[in-house]
Amino acid sequence: MQLVDIGANLTHESFRHDFDAVLERARTHGVEQLVVTGASAQGTRDALALALAHPRLLYATAGVHPHHASDFDAETESLLRGHHARPEVVAVGETGLDYHRNFSPREAQLFAFERQLQLAVECGKPLFLHQRDAHMDLLACMDNVRGRIGAAVVHCFTGEKDELFDYLDRDFHIGITGWICDERRGAHLRELVKSIPADRLMLETDAPYLLPRTVEPMPSHRRNEPMYLAHICAEVARDRGEDVAVTAANATATARRFFGLTD
Ligand SMILES: [Zn+2]
């Protein structure tokens, strides 16, 4: 089984002390390639450094998460533009809108998102999107650049059926995390994943966040790691009524095509 983790926050400090062991465990669980999320100016630099140090294993995205939108300025924009020109950087993002927490004011979020959409128009690379409690505004921004951007994935999809179909109608890809294993808030996803076409579905851990609640044994540290992507894949396969090998092969082919990864 070969898997691609399309969303791993490997620049997070919790991975610093055992980074190589984390990668080794991922590989023994079938995770062949990982896309390291860049979510701030510094995070983007760190993600690229990891990709450069692990060619053909790690790739990077370059973007500013809505939580950090207040920090987005002309300097950030030129940094991102330079990164998007590099072959190791395979997507624009993490970018989008998050009105759940509003760590940055909405105006700042909209500004940073719209600037990053223009960067995606310029470079043609796919978009790695984050959306929480901002579905209609995200759609409006995306509709403004319709026909001028490349592919887009709504990462860590947690929404309801109408949101899913708004995305599928626009040909967006959908990233599924271990949120689906959360019986308190992710149970609806078990039905919804049946509706995602195989060539639109990708898998991600969002490590170190979102440790799947159905992992056994539950690690005492509660840190999520890319090795648990195999567990997420098995759960999604069960929900879709597919053989796990089929789900894995389709999600991996979709991810490699989406990000242009060489296998
Ligand atoms: Zn996110």
PDB file of C-alpha atoms and ligand atoms in Angstrom:
ATOM      1  CA  MET A   1       0.000   0.000   0.000  1.00  0.00           C
ATOM      2  CA  GLN A   2       1.350   3.404  -0.986  1.00  0.00           C
ATOM      3  CA  LEU A   3      -0.062   6.542   0.591  1.00  0.00           C
ATOM      4  CA  VAL A   4       0.492  10.277   0.244  1.00  0.00           C
ATOM      5  CA  ASP A   5      -0.182  12.511   3.257  1.00  0.00           C
ATOM      6  CA  ILE A   6      -1.284  15.749   1.604  1.00  0.00           C
ATOM      7  CA  GLY A   7      -1.388  17.751   4.853  1.00  0.00           C
ATOM      8  CA  ALA A   8       1.349  17.305   7.460  1.00  0.00           C
ATOM      9  CA  ASN A   9       2.469  20.199   9.675  1.00  0.00           C
ATOM     10  CA  LEU A  10       5.952  18.753  10.048  1.00  0.00           C
ATOM     11  CA  THR A  11       7.482  22.138  10.851  1.00  0.00           C
ATOM     12  CA  HIS A  12       5.645  21.988  14.184  1.00  0.00           C
ATOM     13  CA  GLU A  13       7.969  22.066  17.179  1.00  0.00           C
ATOM     14  CA  SER A  14       6.568  18.800  18.534  1.00  0.00           C
ATOM     15  CA  PHE A  15       8.383  16.932  15.722  1.00  0.00           C
ATOM     16  CA  ARG A  16      11.765  18.511  16.343  1.00  0.00           C
ATOM     17  CA  HIS A  17      13.131  15.926  18.767  1.00  0.00           C
ATOM     18  CA  ASP A  18      12.309  12.778  16.763  1.00  0.00           C
ATOM     19  CA  PHE A  19      11.786  13.966  13.188  1.00  0.00           C
ATOM     20  CA  ASP A  20      13.654  11.119  11.480  1.00  0.00           C
ATOM     21  CA  ALA A  21      11.844   8.501  13.553  1.00  0.00           C
ATOM     22  CA  VAL A  22       8.488  10.068  12.580  1.00  0.00           C
ATOM     23  CA  LEU A  23       9.406   9.809   8.894  1.00  0.00           C
ATOM     24  CA  GLU A  24      10.621   6.240   9.342  1.00  0.00           C
ATOM     25  CA  ARG A  25       7.399   5.187  11.059  1.00  0.00           C
ATOM     26  CA  ALA A  26       5.408   6.851   8.289  1.00  0.00           C
ATOM     27  CA  ARG A  27       7.283   4.874   5.637  1.00  0.00           C
ATOM     28  CA  THR A  28       6.799   1.580   7.445  1.00  0.00           C
ATOM     29  CA  HIS A  29       3.060   2.354   7.366  1.00  0.00           C
ATOM     30  CA  GLY A  30       3.053   2.932   3.625  1.00  0.00           C
ATOM     31  CA  VAL A  31       3.314   6.731   3.551  1.00  0.00           C
ATOM     32  CA  GLU A  32       5.582   7.221   0.555  1.00  0.00           C
ATOM     33  CA  GLN A  33       5.352  10.983   0.137  1.00  0.00           C
ATOM     34  CA  LEU A  34       4.197  13.902   2.263  1.00  0.00           C
ATOM     35  CA  VAL A  35       3.217  17.469   1.530  1.00  0.00           C
ATOM     36  CA  VAL A  36       4.419  19.698   4.361  1.00  0.00           C
ATOM     37  CA  THR A  37       2.006  22.535   5.036  1.00  0.00           C
ATOM     38  CA  GLY A  38       3.397  26.073   4.986  1.00  0.00           C
ATOM     39  CA  ALA A  39       0.989  28.304   6.911  1.00  0.00           C
ATOM     40  CA  SER A  40       2.960  31.481   7.648  1.00  0.00           C
ATOM     41  CA  ALA A  41       6.015  33.279   6.273  1.00  0.00           C
ATOM     42  CA  GLN A  42       8.329  31.425   8.640  1.00  0.00           C
ATOM     43  CA  GLY A  43       6.391  28.172   8.304  1.00  0.00           C
ATOM     44  CA  THR A  44       6.726  28.416   4.537  1.00  0.00           C
ATOM     45  CA  ARG A  45      10.509  28.871   4.807  1.00  0.00           C
ATOM     46  CA  ASP A  46      10.729  25.911   7.187  1.00  0.00           C
ATOM     47  CA  ALA A  47       8.546  23.707   4.978  1.00  0.00           C
ATOM     48  CA  LEU A  48      10.716  24.425   1.941  1.00  0.00           C
ATOM     49  CA  ALA A  49      13.854  23.628   3.956  1.00  0.00           C
ATOM     50  CA  LEU A  50      12.398  20.240   4.882  1.00  0.00           C
ATOM     51  CA  ALA A  51      11.477  19.528   1.251  1.00  0.00           C
ATOM     52  CA  LEU A  52      14.972  20.459   0.087  1.00  0.00           C
ATOM     53  CA  ALA A  53      16.493  18.151   2.706  1.00  0.00           C
ATOM     54  CA  HIS A  54      14.284  15.180   1.681  1.00  0.00           C
ATOM     55  CA  PRO A  55      13.910  15.233  -2.111  1.00  0.00           C
ATOM     56  CA  ARG A  56      11.047  13.181  -3.601  1.00  0.00           C
ATOM     57  CA  LEU A  57       9.864  12.290  -0.068  1.00  0.00           C
ATOM     58  CA  LEU A  58       8.783  15.706   1.245  1.00  0.00           C
ATOM     59  CA  TYR A  59       7.185  18.514  -0.719  1.00  0.00           C
ATOM     60  CA  ALA A  60       5.997  21.876   0.571  1.00  0.00           C
ATOM     61  CA  THR A  61       3.149  24.304   0.221  1.00  0.00           C
ATOM     62  CA  ALA A  62       3.703  28.056   0.565  1.00  0.00           C
ATOM     63  CA  GLY A  63       1.018  30.256   2.022  1.00  0.00           C
ATOM     64  CA  VAL A  64      -0.434  32.173   4.943  1.00  0.00           C
ATOM     65  CA  HIS A  65      -3.201  30.579   7.002  1.00  0.00           C
ATOM     66  CA  PRO A  66      -6.190  32.812   7.816  1.00  0.00           C
ATOM     67  CA  HIS A  67      -5.127  32.775  11.477  1.00  0.00           C
ATOM     68  CA  HIS A  68      -1.940  34.608  10.397  1.00  0.00           C
ATOM     69  CA  ALA A  69      -3.617  36.869   7.834  1.00  0.00           C
ATOM     70  CA  SER A  70      -2.863  40.006   9.898  1.00  0.00           C
ATOM     71  CA  ASP A  71       0.844  39.438   9.181  1.00  0.00           C
ATOM     72  CA  PHE A  72       0.367  39.328   5.406  1.00  0.00           C
ATOM     73  CA  ASP A  73       2.111  42.260   3.709  1.00  0.00           C
ATOM     74  CA  ALA A  74       4.023  43.075   0.519  1.00  0.00           C
ATOM     75  CA  GLU A  75       7.140  41.375   1.850  1.00  0.00           C
ATOM     76  CA  THR A  76       5.186  38.175   2.572  1.00  0.00           C
ATOM     77  CA  GLU A  77       3.728  38.306  -0.899  1.00  0.00           C
ATOM     78  CA  SER A  78       7.110  38.496  -2.611  1.00  0.00           C
ATOM     79  CA  LEU A  79       8.429  35.712  -0.373  1.00  0.00           C
ATOM     80  CA  LEU A  80       5.518  33.486  -1.400  1.00  0.00           C
ATOM     81  CA  ARG A  81       5.913  34.396  -5.070  1.00  0.00           C
ATOM     82  CA  GLY A  82       9.561  33.302  -4.941  1.00  0.00           C
ATOM     83  CA  HIS A  83       8.624  30.035  -3.259  1.00  0.00           C
ATOM     84  CA  HIS A  84       5.833  29.257  -5.713  1.00  0.00           C
ATOM     85  CA  ALA A  85       8.400  29.355  -8.535  1.00  0.00           C
ATOM     86  CA  ARG A  86      10.331  26.452  -6.971  1.00  0.00           C
ATOM     87  CA  PRO A  87       9.691  22.847  -8.004  1.00  0.00           C
ATOM     88  CA  GLU A  88       9.659  21.622  -4.378  1.00  0.00           C
ATOM     89  CA  VAL A  89       6.693  23.902  -3.629  1.00  0.00           C
ATOM     90  CA  VAL A  90       3.651  22.127  -5.043  1.00  0.00           C
ATOM     91  CA  ALA A  91       0.735  24.301  -3.909  1.00  0.00           C
ATOM     92  CA  VAL A  92      -0.372  27.791  -2.924  1.00  0.00           C
ATOM     93  CA  GLY A  93      -1.588  27.712   0.673  1.00  0.00           C
ATOM     94  CA  GLU A  94      -2.531  26.971   3.302  1.00  0.00           C
ATOM     95  CA  THR A  95      -4.877  29.854   2.625  1.00  0.00           C
ATOM     96  CA  GLY A  96      -8.569  30.524   3.007  1.00  0.00           C
ATOM     97  CA  LEU A  97     -10.976  31.857   5.600  1.00  0.00           C
ATOM     98  CA  ASP A  98     -11.681  30.915   9.214  1.00  0.00           C
ATOM     99  CA  TYR A  99     -14.537  32.780  10.896  1.00  0.00           C
ATOM    100  CA  HIS A 100     -14.753  30.169  13.654  1.00  0.00           C
ATOM    101  CA  ARG A 101     -12.003  31.749  15.676  1.00  0.00           C
ATOM    102  CA  ASN A 102     -11.271  35.017  13.867  1.00  0.00           C
ATOM    103  CA  PHE A 103      -7.688  35.067  15.154  1.00  0.00           C
ATOM    104  CA  SER A 104      -7.202  37.648  12.406  1.00  0.00           C
ATOM    105  CA  PRO A 105     -10.011  40.106  11.588  1.00  0.00           C
ATOM    106  CA  ARG A 106     -12.205  39.130   8.637  1.00  0.00           C
ATOM    107  CA  GLU A 107     -11.019  42.057   6.521  1.00  0.00           C
ATOM    108  CA  ALA A 108      -7.414  40.932   6.951  1.00  0.00           C
ATOM    109  CA  GLN A 109      -8.391  37.347   6.111  1.00  0.00           C
ATOM    110  CA  LEU A 110     -10.179  38.406   2.933  1.00  0.00           C
ATOM    111  CA  PHE A 111      -7.257  40.594   1.873  1.00  0.00           C
ATOM    112  CA  ALA A 112      -4.642  37.864   2.403  1.00  0.00           C
ATOM    113  CA  PHE A 113      -6.828  35.242   0.728  1.00  0.00           C
ATOM    114  CA  GLU A 114      -7.510  37.384  -2.337  1.00  0.00           C
ATOM    115  CA  ARG A 115      -3.816  38.222  -2.712  1.00  0.00           C
ATOM    116  CA  GLN A 116      -2.938  34.518  -2.528  1.00  0.00           C
ATOM    117  CA  LEU A 117      -5.598  33.706  -5.107  1.00  0.00           C
ATOM    118  CA  GLN A 118      -3.845  36.162  -7.422  1.00  0.00           C
ATOM    119  CA  LEU A 119      -0.550  34.374  -6.719  1.00  0.00           C
ATOM    120  CA  ALA A 120      -2.257  31.113  -7.698  1.00  0.00           C
ATOM    121  CA  VAL A 121      -3.452  32.731 -10.935  1.00  0.00           C
ATOM    122  CA  GLU A 122       0.122  33.879 -11.626  1.00  0.00           C
ATOM    123  CA  CYS A 123       1.903  30.576 -10.975  1.00  0.00           C
ATOM    124  CA  GLY A 124      -0.816  28.122 -11.995  1.00  0.00           C
ATOM    125  CA  LYS A 125      -0.110  25.822  -9.044  1.00  0.00           C
ATOM    126  CA  PRO A 126      -2.978  24.174  -7.161  1.00  0.00           C
ATOM    127  CA  LEU A 127      -4.582  25.755  -4.103  1.00  0.00           C
ATOM    128  CA  PHE A 128      -4.549  24.214  -0.626  1.00  0.00           C
ATOM    129  CA  LEU A 129      -7.614  25.717   1.044  1.00  0.00           C
ATOM    130  CA  HIS A 130      -8.788  26.028   4.642  1.00  0.00           C
ATOM    131  CA  GLN A 131     -12.384  26.963   5.404  1.00  0.00           C
ATOM    132  CA  ARG A 132     -14.232  27.108   8.678  1.00  0.00           C
ATOM    133  CA  ASP A 133     -17.557  28.871   9.204  1.00  0.00           C
ATOM    134  CA  ALA A 134     -16.857  30.933   6.081  1.00  0.00           C
ATOM    135  CA  HIS A 135     -18.285  28.789   3.305  1.00  0.00           C
ATOM    136  CA  MET A 136     -20.191  31.454   1.355  1.00  0.00           C
ATOM    137  CA  ASP A 137     -17.374  34.013   1.455  1.00  0.00           C
ATOM    138  CA  LEU A 138     -14.867  31.374   0.358  1.00  0.00           C
ATOM    139  CA  LEU A 139     -17.090  30.410  -2.567  1.00  0.00           C
ATOM    140  CA  ALA A 140     -17.484  34.055  -3.578  1.00  0.00           C
ATOM    141  CA  CYS A 141     -13.714  34.577  -3.583  1.00  0.00           C
ATOM    142  CA  MET A 142     -13.166  31.381  -5.538  1.00  0.00           C
ATOM    143  CA  ASP A 143     -15.867  32.270  -8.054  1.00  0.00           C
ATOM    144  CA  ASN A 144     -14.058  35.565  -8.694  1.00  0.00           C
ATOM    145  CA  VAL A 145     -11.039  33.679 -10.047  1.00  0.00           C
ATOM    146  CA  ARG A 146     -12.969  30.866 -11.707  1.00  0.00           C
ATOM    147  CA  GLY A 147     -11.372  29.721 -14.942  1.00  0.00           C
ATOM    148  CA  ARG A 148      -8.071  31.443 -14.090  1.00  0.00           C
ATOM    149  CA  ILE A 149      -6.782  29.158 -11.317  1.00  0.00           C
ATOM    150  CA  GLY A 150      -5.586  25.572 -11.412  1.00  0.00           C
ATOM    151  CA  ALA A 151      -6.971  22.789  -9.233  1.00  0.00           C
ATOM    152  CA  ALA A 152      -8.039  23.370  -5.619  1.00  0.00           C
ATOM    153  CA  VAL A 153      -8.421  21.155  -2.565  1.00  0.00           C
ATOM    154  CA  VAL A 154     -10.547  21.981   0.463  1.00  0.00           C
ATOM    155  CA  HIS A 155      -8.292  20.435   3.073  1.00  0.00           C
ATOM    156  CA  CYS A 156      -9.645  18.878   6.263  1.00  0.00           C
ATOM    157  CA  PHE A 157     -13.227  18.940   5.024  1.00  0.00           C
ATOM    158  CA  THR A 158     -15.602  18.819   8.007  1.00  0.00           C
ATOM    159  CA  GLY A 159     -18.719  20.412   6.532  1.00  0.00           C
ATOM    160  CA  GLU A 160     -22.217  19.266   5.699  1.00  0.00           C
ATOM    161  CA  LYS A 161     -23.661  17.784   2.518  1.00  0.00           C
ATOM    162  CA  ASP A 162     -24.606  21.054   0.813  1.00  0.00           C
ATOM    163  CA  GLU A 163     -21.098  22.429   1.328  1.00  0.00           C
ATOM    164  CA  LEU A 164     -19.577  19.242  -0.084  1.00  0.00           C
ATOM    165  CA  PHE A 165     -21.713  19.472  -3.207  1.00  0.00           C
ATOM    166  CA  ASP A 166     -20.917  23.180  -3.666  1.00  0.00           C
ATOM    167  CA  TYR A 167     -17.263  22.137  -3.802  1.00  0.00           C
ATOM    168  CA  LEU A 168     -17.758  19.107  -6.031  1.00  0.00           C
ATOM    169  CA  ASP A 169     -19.892  21.197  -8.413  1.00  0.00           C
ATOM    170  CA  ARG A 170     -16.867  23.458  -8.814  1.00  0.00           C
ATOM    171  CA  ASP A 171     -14.544  20.489  -9.403  1.00  0.00           C
ATOM    172  CA  PHE A 172     -12.658  21.058  -6.153  1.00  0.00           C
ATOM    173  CA  HIS A 173     -10.838  18.180  -4.513  1.00  0.00           C
ATOM    174  CA  ILE A 174     -11.626  17.140  -0.931  1.00  0.00           C
ATOM    175  CA  GLY A 175      -9.104  16.327   1.797  1.00  0.00           C
ATOM    176  CA  ILE A 176     -10.289  13.930   4.510  1.00  0.00           C
ATOM    177  CA  THR A 177      -8.532  13.739   7.880  1.00  0.00           C
ATOM    178  CA  GLY A 178      -8.979  11.723  11.065  1.00  0.00           C
ATOM    179  CA  TRP A 179     -11.872  14.069  11.885  1.00  0.00           C
ATOM    180  CA  ILE A 180     -13.963  11.280  10.339  1.00  0.00           C
ATOM    181  CA  CYS A 181     -12.980   9.076  13.308  1.00  0.00           C
ATOM    182  CA  ASP A 182     -14.478  11.532  15.801  1.00  0.00           C
ATOM    183  CA  GLU A 183     -17.844  10.111  16.847  1.00  0.00           C
ATOM    184  CA  ARG A 184     -18.821  13.428  18.460  1.00  0.00           C
ATOM    185  CA  ARG A 185     -18.410  15.792  15.504  1.00  0.00           C
ATOM    186  CA  GLY A 186     -17.295  13.758  12.471  1.00  0.00           C
ATOM    187  CA  ALA A 187     -19.914  11.004  12.255  1.00  0.00           C
ATOM    188  CA  HIS A 188     -21.731  12.698   9.336  1.00  0.00           C
ATOM    189  CA  LEU A 189     -18.575  12.411   7.238  1.00  0.00           C
ATOM    190  CA  ARG A 190     -18.869   8.623   7.179  1.00  0.00           C
ATOM    191  CA  GLU A 191     -21.925   8.951   4.951  1.00  0.00           C
ATOM    192  CA  LEU A 192     -20.613  11.903   2.946  1.00  0.00           C
ATOM    193  CA  VAL A 193     -17.338  10.265   1.868  1.00  0.00           C
ATOM    194  CA  LYS A 194     -19.398   7.855  -0.240  1.00  0.00           C
ATOM    195  CA  SER A 195     -20.334  10.811  -2.469  1.00  0.00           C
ATOM    196  CA  ILE A 196     -16.788  11.957  -3.231  1.00  0.00           C
ATOM    197  CA  PRO A 197     -15.592  10.679  -6.625  1.00  0.00           C
ATOM    198  CA  ALA A 198     -12.380   8.647  -6.362  1.00  0.00           C
ATOM    199  CA  ASP A 199     -10.508  11.168  -8.482  1.00  0.00           C
ATOM    200  CA  ARG A 200     -11.478  14.007  -6.103  1.00  0.00           C
ATOM    201  CA  LEU A 201     -10.664  12.358  -2.758  1.00  0.00           C
ATOM    202  CA  MET A 202      -7.322  12.749  -0.983  1.00  0.00           C
ATOM    203  CA  LEU A 203      -6.181  11.759   2.511  1.00  0.00           C
ATOM    204  CA  GLU A 204      -4.277  13.719   5.128  1.00  0.00           C
ATOM    205  CA  THR A 205      -3.403  13.563   8.797  1.00  0.00           C
ATOM    206  CA  ASP A 206      -3.053  17.314   9.586  1.00  0.00           C
ATOM    207  CA  ALA A 207      -0.423  16.056  12.075  1.00  0.00           C
ATOM    208  CA  PRO A 208       0.337  16.917  14.848  1.00  0.00           C
ATOM    209  CA  TYR A 209      -3.320  17.926  15.147  1.00  0.00           C
ATOM    210  CA  LEU A 210      -6.406  15.704  14.935  1.00  0.00           C
ATOM    211  CA  LEU A 211      -5.129  12.390  16.256  1.00  0.00           C
ATOM    212  CA  PRO A 212      -7.823   9.911  15.082  1.00  0.00           C
ATOM    213  CA  ARG A 213      -9.931   8.997  18.100  1.00  0.00           C
ATOM    214  CA  THR A 214     -10.245   5.380  16.945  1.00  0.00           C
ATOM    215  CA  VAL A 215      -6.498   4.652  16.854  1.00  0.00           C
ATOM    216  CA  GLU A 216      -5.495   1.676  18.992  1.00  0.00           C
ATOM    217  CA  PRO A 217      -3.545   1.730  21.164  1.00  0.00           C
ATOM    218  CA  MET A 218      -4.056   5.445  21.785  1.00  0.00           C
ATOM    219  CA  PRO A 219      -0.578   6.986  22.180  1.00  0.00           C
ATOM    220  CA  SER A 220      -0.076   8.656  25.531  1.00  0.00           C
ATOM    221  CA  HIS A 221       1.406  11.814  23.981  1.00  0.00           C
ATOM    222  CA  ARG A 222      -1.740  12.464  21.878  1.00  0.00           C
ATOM    223  CA  ARG A 223       0.392  13.773  19.032  1.00  0.00           C
ATOM    224  CA  ASN A 224      -0.846  12.817  15.586  1.00  0.00           C
ATOM    225  CA  GLU A 225       1.757  11.558  13.131  1.00  0.00           C
ATOM    226  CA  PRO A 226       1.762  10.709   9.421  1.00  0.00           C
ATOM    227  CA  MET A 227       1.938   6.970  10.242  1.00  0.00           C
ATOM    228  CA  TYR A 228      -1.750   7.156  11.211  1.00  0.00           C
ATOM    229  CA  LEU A 229      -2.698   7.944   7.621  1.00  0.00           C
ATOM    230  CA  ALA A 230      -2.985   4.182   7.098  1.00  0.00           C
ATOM    231  CA  HIS A 231      -5.614   4.083   9.845  1.00  0.00           C
ATOM    232  CA  ILE A 232      -7.559   6.964   8.285  1.00  0.00           C
ATOM    233  CA  CYS A 233      -7.398   5.249   4.897  1.00  0.00           C
ATOM    234  CA  ALA A 234      -8.798   2.025   6.374  1.00  0.00           C
ATOM    235  CA  GLU A 235     -11.691   3.895   7.999  1.00  0.00           C
ATOM    236  CA  VAL A 236     -12.525   5.788   4.809  1.00  0.00           C
ATOM    237  CA  ALA A 237     -12.361   2.546   2.814  1.00  0.00           C
ATOM    238  CA  ARG A 238     -14.801   0.888   5.196  1.00  0.00           C
ATOM    239  CA  ASP A 239     -17.197   3.819   4.977  1.00  0.00           C
ATOM    240  CA  ARG A 240     -17.036   3.789   1.169  1.00  0.00           C
ATOM    241  CA  GLY A 241     -17.498   0.011   1.038  1.00  0.00           C
ATOM    242  CA  GLU A 242     -14.198  -0.376  -0.793  1.00  0.00           C
ATOM    243  CA  ASP A 243     -11.194  -2.608  -0.383  1.00  0.00           C
ATOM    244  CA  VAL A 244      -8.551  -0.561   1.454  1.00  0.00           C
ATOM    245  CA  ALA A 245      -6.082  -1.203  -1.367  1.00  0.00           C
ATOM    246  CA  VAL A 246      -8.484   0.418  -3.829  1.00  0.00           C
ATOM    247  CA  THR A 247      -9.030   3.512  -1.656  1.00  0.00           C
ATOM    248  CA  ALA A 248      -5.286   3.855  -1.098  1.00  0.00           C
ATOM    249  CA  ALA A 249      -4.401   3.450  -4.771  1.00  0.00           C
ATOM    250  CA  ASN A 250      -7.029   5.953  -5.910  1.00  0.00           C
ATOM    251  CA  ALA A 251      -6.204   8.563  -3.260  1.00  0.00           C
ATOM    252  CA  THR A 252      -2.494   8.240  -4.013  1.00  0.00           C
ATOM    253  CA  ALA A 253      -2.980   8.539  -7.765  1.00  0.00           C
ATOM    254  CA  THR A 254      -5.218  11.558  -7.218  1.00  0.00           C
ATOM    255  CA  ALA A 255      -2.689  13.238  -4.899  1.00  0.00           C
ATOM    256  CA  ARG A 256       0.234  12.619  -7.262  1.00  0.00           C
ATOM    257  CA  ARG A 257      -1.693  14.036 -10.185  1.00  0.00           C
ATOM    258  CA  PHE A 258      -3.025  16.989  -8.178  1.00  0.00           C
ATOM    259  CA  PHE A 259       0.370  18.075  -6.807  1.00  0.00           C
ATOM    260  CA  GLY A 260       2.434  16.836  -9.761  1.00  0.00           C
ATOM    261  CA  LEU A 261       4.527  14.498  -7.570  1.00  0.00           C
ATOM    262  CA  THR A 262       6.926  12.106  -9.232  1.00  0.00           C
ATOM    263  CA  ASP A 263       6.622   8.571  -7.865  1.00  0.00           C
TER     264      ASP A 263
HETATM  265 ZN    ZN B   1      -6.436  24.009   7.955  1.00  0.00          ZN
END
